[in-house]
Every structure is written in structure tokens, then in C-alpha cells.
XYZ file of C-alpha atoms in Angstrom:
315
model
C 0.000 0.000 0.000
C 2.812 2.389 0.884
C 4.662 1.594 -2.337
C 1.485 2.130 -4.358
C 1.132 5.555 -2.786
C 4.789 6.292 -3.448
C 4.327 5.213 -7.067
C 1.620 7.845 -7.464
C 3.654 10.536 -5.708
C 7.273 10.060 -6.823
C 8.748 10.912 -10.191
C 10.217 13.714 -12.254
C 7.463 15.826 -10.691
C 6.957 14.905 -7.049
C 3.468 15.252 -5.614
C 2.783 15.499 -1.845
C 0.864 12.552 -0.426
C -1.927 14.873 0.705
C -2.358 16.058 -2.863
C -2.351 12.455 -4.047
C -5.255 11.714 -1.729
C -7.122 14.807 -2.958
C -6.553 13.748 -6.572
C -8.065 10.333 -5.851
C -11.041 11.553 -3.827
C -11.795 14.997 -5.291
C -10.197 15.195 -8.729
C -9.783 18.694 -10.165
C -9.005 18.564 -13.907
C -7.514 22.062 -13.775
C -4.954 21.057 -11.137
C -1.664 19.948 -12.721
C -0.656 17.790 -9.756
C -3.987 15.966 -9.901
C -3.455 15.288 -13.602
C 0.000 13.853 -12.891
C -1.403 11.526 -10.229
C -4.130 10.243 -12.532
C -1.598 9.709 -15.313
C 0.407 7.476 -12.952
C -2.543 5.304 -11.890
C -2.381 2.873 -14.857
C 1.382 2.550 -14.349
C 0.895 1.692 -10.688
C -1.910 -0.769 -11.402
C 0.252 -2.459 -14.043
C 3.075 -2.722 -11.507
C 0.739 -4.431 -9.053
C -0.713 -6.795 -11.642
C 2.465 -7.686 -13.537
C 4.486 -8.048 -10.345
C 1.890 -10.315 -8.766
C 1.554 -12.390 -11.935
C 5.314 -12.889 -12.291
C 5.782 -13.753 -8.622
C 2.898 -16.231 -8.629
C 4.010 -17.787 -11.918
C 7.604 -18.072 -10.726
C 6.575 -19.936 -7.581
C 4.375 -22.328 -9.562
C 7.048 -22.801 -12.211
C 9.604 -23.837 -9.602
C 7.080 -26.338 -8.284
C 6.164 -27.785 -11.684
C 9.786 -28.075 -12.828
C 11.111 -28.945 -9.344
C 13.900 -26.508 -10.174
C 14.803 -23.759 -7.663
C 16.235 -21.585 -10.452
C 13.175 -21.748 -12.714
C 11.881 -18.517 -14.227
C 9.773 -17.579 -17.293
C 12.738 -18.287 -19.548
C 12.762 -21.969 -18.642
C 9.624 -22.700 -20.679
C 10.494 -20.268 -23.460
C 7.872 -17.663 -22.552
C 10.151 -14.652 -22.984
C 11.661 -15.954 -26.217
C 8.251 -16.796 -27.661
C 6.843 -13.395 -26.777
C 9.913 -11.644 -28.182
C 9.718 -13.457 -31.518
C 6.000 -12.728 -31.822
C 6.533 -9.029 -31.079
C 9.327 -8.795 -33.634
C 7.141 -10.545 -36.215
C 4.256 -8.198 -35.406
C 6.458 -5.140 -35.903
C 8.305 -6.416 -38.964
C 5.463 -8.095 -40.866
C 2.336 -6.274 -39.703
C 3.777 -2.871 -38.777
C 2.642 -2.880 -35.141
C 3.879 0.373 -33.656
C 2.465 0.572 -30.120
C 1.870 -1.532 -27.045
C -1.803 -1.813 -27.986
C -0.757 -3.030 -31.402
C 1.618 -5.807 -30.361
C 0.276 -6.989 -27.013
C -1.679 -9.759 -28.704
C 1.374 -10.868 -30.652
C 3.356 -11.073 -27.407
C 0.651 -13.008 -25.610
C 0.169 -15.453 -28.479
C 3.911 -16.011 -28.772
C 4.352 -16.619 -25.060
C 1.413 -19.010 -24.911
C 2.468 -20.816 -28.072
C 6.029 -21.288 -26.831
C 4.781 -22.733 -23.547
C 2.537 -25.213 -25.340
C 5.321 -26.287 -27.718
C 7.758 -26.832 -24.841
C 5.259 -28.959 -22.952
C 4.397 -31.026 -26.027
C 8.074 -31.676 -26.761
C 8.773 -32.573 -23.127
C 5.768 -34.924 -23.082
C 7.248 -37.188 -25.753
C 8.462 -40.538 -24.466
C 7.337 -42.903 -21.726
C 8.195 -40.684 -18.757
C 6.108 -37.743 -19.943
C 6.963 -34.117 -19.159
C 9.601 -34.609 -16.463
C 11.337 -31.586 -14.876
C 14.593 -32.277 -16.709
C 12.861 -32.623 -20.071
C 10.898 -29.400 -19.484
C 14.100 -27.519 -18.700
C 15.956 -28.931 -21.717
C 13.069 -28.345 -24.102
C 12.646 -24.773 -22.827
C 16.348 -24.001 -23.157
C 16.511 -25.462 -26.675
C 13.420 -23.593 -27.850
C 14.633 -20.326 -26.297
C 17.958 -20.612 -28.121
C 16.259 -21.284 -31.441
C 13.694 -18.494 -31.096
C 16.335 -16.001 -29.949
C 18.330 -16.752 -33.095
C 15.284 -16.019 -35.250
C 14.731 -12.755 -33.383
C 18.311 -11.681 -34.055
C 17.978 -12.528 -37.759
C 14.973 -10.212 -38.098
C 16.494 -7.415 -36.010
C 19.740 -7.440 -37.981
C 17.823 -7.054 -41.233
C 15.543 -4.221 -40.086
C 16.727 -1.139 -38.218
C 13.174 0.166 -37.851
C 12.073 -3.068 -36.178
C 15.072 -2.911 -33.850
C 14.275 0.687 -32.852
C 10.698 -0.200 -31.906
C 11.492 -3.543 -30.288
C 14.296 -2.423 -27.975
C 11.988 -0.288 -25.825
C 9.782 -3.318 -25.076
C 12.743 -5.699 -24.711
C 14.258 -4.007 -21.634
C 10.966 -4.331 -19.736
C 9.066 -1.518 -18.055
C 5.661 -0.344 -16.873
C 5.801 3.270 -18.073
C 3.645 4.555 -20.908
C 0.776 2.071 -20.512
C -2.870 3.078 -20.257
C -6.222 1.473 -19.562
C -6.718 0.509 -23.208
C -3.795 -1.904 -22.811
C -4.552 -3.131 -19.289
C -8.263 -3.906 -19.457
C -8.196 -6.474 -22.309
C -5.463 -8.411 -20.483
C -7.284 -8.689 -17.145
C -9.394 -11.790 -17.963
C -6.303 -13.769 -19.003
C -4.396 -12.735 -15.899
C -7.344 -13.519 -13.617
C -7.834 -16.953 -15.185
C -4.144 -17.773 -14.821
C -4.079 -16.647 -11.189
C -7.144 -18.741 -10.331
C -5.686 -21.873 -11.963
C -2.334 -21.525 -10.209
C -3.750 -20.661 -6.791
C -5.898 -23.811 -6.916
C -2.830 -25.921 -7.752
C -1.162 -25.653 -4.333
C -2.107 -29.159 -3.185
C -1.002 -30.662 -6.512
C 2.356 -28.880 -6.333
C 2.888 -30.211 -2.812
C 2.435 -33.732 -4.188
C 4.720 -33.101 -7.182
C 7.434 -31.828 -4.836
C 7.634 -35.350 -3.367
C 8.480 -36.838 -6.763
C 6.334 -38.225 -9.558
C 6.216 -41.787 -8.220
C 5.077 -40.727 -4.749
C 2.590 -38.281 -6.249
C 1.056 -41.088 -8.312
C 0.941 -43.248 -5.200
C -1.045 -40.511 -3.486
C -3.573 -40.597 -6.313
C -2.259 -37.556 -8.164
C -2.634 -37.512 -11.947
C 0.854 -36.152 -12.518
C 0.620 -35.363 -16.223
C -2.741 -33.635 -15.920
C -1.697 -31.662 -12.837
C 1.487 -30.471 -14.520
C -0.352 -29.551 -17.732
C -3.099 -27.569 -15.988
C -0.624 -25.707 -13.795
C 1.554 -24.998 -16.836
C -1.496 -23.483 -18.546
C -1.958 -21.103 -15.622
C 1.738 -20.225 -15.690
C 1.610 -19.457 -19.413
C -1.443 -17.226 -18.959
C 0.254 -15.296 -16.145
C 3.701 -15.017 -17.713
C 2.375 -14.411 -21.197
C 0.100 -11.575 -20.124
C 2.670 -9.938 -17.838
C 5.390 -10.224 -20.490
C 3.098 -8.845 -23.165
C 2.207 -5.832 -21.014
C 5.557 -5.015 -19.408
C 8.202 -6.801 -21.458
C 10.511 -9.594 -20.268
C 11.124 -8.434 -16.688
C 13.432 -10.837 -14.885
C 14.284 -11.863 -11.321
C 10.819 -11.286 -9.826
C 9.653 -14.847 -10.401
C 13.068 -16.103 -9.345
C 13.720 -14.154 -6.138
C 10.282 -13.709 -4.569
C 9.395 -17.417 -4.075
C 12.736 -18.013 -2.316
C 12.182 -15.048 -0.015
C 8.614 -16.175 0.708
C 9.775 -19.671 1.729
C 11.574 -18.164 4.719
C 8.116 -17.226 6.029
C 5.853 -19.989 4.747
C 8.099 -23.045 4.578
C 7.558 -25.598 1.811
C 3.756 -25.639 1.598
C 2.696 -24.320 -1.814
C -0.771 -23.569 -0.496
C 0.955 -20.695 1.333
C 3.871 -20.020 -1.017
C 1.585 -19.174 -3.936
C -0.630 -16.497 -2.312
C 2.307 -14.976 -0.429
C 4.289 -14.730 -3.680
C 1.287 -13.076 -5.331
C 1.147 -10.500 -2.524
C 4.892 -9.873 -2.143
C 6.062 -9.664 -5.757
C 4.417 -6.305 -6.621
C 6.548 -4.664 -3.909
C 9.737 -5.577 -5.792
C 8.472 -4.348 -9.160
C 6.982 -1.110 -7.820
C 10.069 -0.451 -5.689
C 12.342 -0.988 -8.679
C 10.171 1.272 -10.832
C 10.171 4.064 -8.231
C 13.953 3.918 -7.880
C 14.298 3.975 -11.661
C 12.292 7.191 -11.875
C 14.598 9.181 -9.603
C 18.051 7.618 -9.915
C 18.937 9.452 -13.157
C 16.653 12.494 -13.227
C 15.302 13.849 -15.527
C 15.611 10.527 -17.397
C 14.108 7.245 -16.209
C 15.666 3.797 -15.942
C 13.196 1.077 -17.074
C 11.875 -1.173 -14.332
C 13.273 -4.244 -16.073
C 16.810 -2.958 -15.593
C 16.181 -1.951 -11.992
C 14.703 -5.327 -11.033
C 17.935 -6.928 -12.206
C 20.034 -4.451 -10.216
C 17.858 -4.855 -7.118
C 17.020 -8.533 -7.489
C 20.417 -9.947 -8.384
C 22.120 -9.003 -5.082
C 19.102 -10.289 -3.138
C 19.224 -13.584 -4.971
C 22.991 -13.915 -4.443
C 22.440 -13.271 -0.732
C 19.742 -15.948 -0.588
C 21.993 -18.473 -2.316
C 25.032 -17.659 -0.157
C 23.033 -18.080 3.039
C 22.469 -21.674 1.982
C 19.367 -21.903 4.159
C 16.639 -21.515 1.585
C 13.988 -24.187 1.751
C 14.598 -26.954 -0.723
C 12.090 -27.953 -3.350
């Protein structure tokens, strides 16, 4: 709540918190400070939504893959979204977030489905190792295709690079509202998967012995992850470290029970994204540093500290 208020107040033009409250409760269109506050509302809401989606998806992804270093890149979400955005710009001339959000979402979702289908081949099904290998292989291939297009088109590169670094600035309600149903559906699916993830954490054989349909559970949870990651990536770009760091930090409070890890990750992750965005607004005034860069600068040391402590809960 405090960070949301700070997000509305802090920037190139600082607004007192009292004025922020007045702008929210008694908006005066002739007041410049009120206009600034209202212009920052979609940015703040996107920070809350994208941060929560990435944190929740990261926790579920680590459970599905049984990999403590899992993040959206492990199932090719970022690479799929990036290729789709590049294709949308290069082939169809998409020039704004509103124009290419659907390309990004389709690419992220498509990449997730392809990775799961590839990993499902064979007798063992979609095991954690096969998911990781399939995601890494697909990411490498898609990234190569992205580079081929960018090298051949300077205009595409100029438009794409602003989305690629990740950020929540410059978005409005026309971009946010169409994405809400996908994000809500993904969150509901993942939050209901806590019991299944607890079983998967014990190993596939034990999970089957407990009556868990391992393949179905993994597929349904992966669908929720793709919806969350795909929507957040489409809206804010490939922002890293949130889905990696937050679940580890949350485990210090909740332990290993995914029925608690998932909602706590959903609640805690927006703080990292909003905090990074606020710092990025003021660290190089009058310019801004995109939130995607700041999450790496803020999140990397935190993650290194968590690893060096050696006391994080195992998966």
C-alpha cells in the first residue's frame, strides 16, 4: 500500500501525499498535480498486476519443474513473446503496445505449449529435466530467429528495444483492461494448484501413489503459468528476477507448503516491481531507468544473498 502511494507521488514531478489523496477523492481537472497523479494510476496498477503475476508464476514454475532456479525463460515464454513481437512489428507494422500486445501473448502461450508437447514425448512424460531442456533449446532457437529479423531491419530494432528491456511506463487502460481476464484466469488456476504442487514436490512416483494424476496436474498448472507469464510479459516486457527471487524469499516465512507459497508470492512480488520502478524514476533524473533494468540491479544481489546463506527451503 505504501509503495502504491509512493508510485503515485514520486517521479520527475513529485506530488505530496496529501495532494495524491485529494486527486483520488476529489479530482480537479484544472490542477496539474492531480493530472500527474491520474496519469500514474495505470502505471501503478500495471506494476501491481504484472508483479503479482510474475511472482505467482515463478513460484508455480519452480514447483512444476522442481527446479529452484526456474523462471519464465525456462519454458520459453520470454523468447516466444519476443519473436511474436518482432514478427508483429516487422510483418504487420505494429507500432504501439496496444498493437503488439496480442502478438506477445500469443507467442508466449504458443512457446509454452510447444515446450510442454516436446517434453511430453516418451514414456516418462513431461519430467522436470525434459521441461528444462526443451525450454532451453526452444529459447535458443527463437532467440536466433529474433536476431535474424532485427539485424535485417533497423526500424524493427528501434521499436522492439523499448519493449525488450521491460518496463511499466507509458501504458494506459486501453492496454490493461483487455489483459485482465487472461491474468485472472491464470491466477485462479495456479492458486488452486497448491495441493497438486505439494504432491509433485515429493516426486512423480510418490505423487502417483497418493492418487495424483501427474501429467494432468502439470499440464493444468503450466497453462496457468503461461497465462500469467504471457500476459505480464506482453504488457511489461521480459522483466526478470521477480519470479526467481520472490518465491525463495517467501519460503523463509511460509516453509515448503505451496498452499501458502503461492498467495504470499502473489502478494509480495508487486513490492519488488513497484520499488524498482520508483527507484528507476529518480536515480537518473530527468531521465528514467526502465523497471526491467532496476529489477535486475535490485534482485540480483538479493538472490545472491539468498543463495550464499544456503538456508533456503529446498524444493
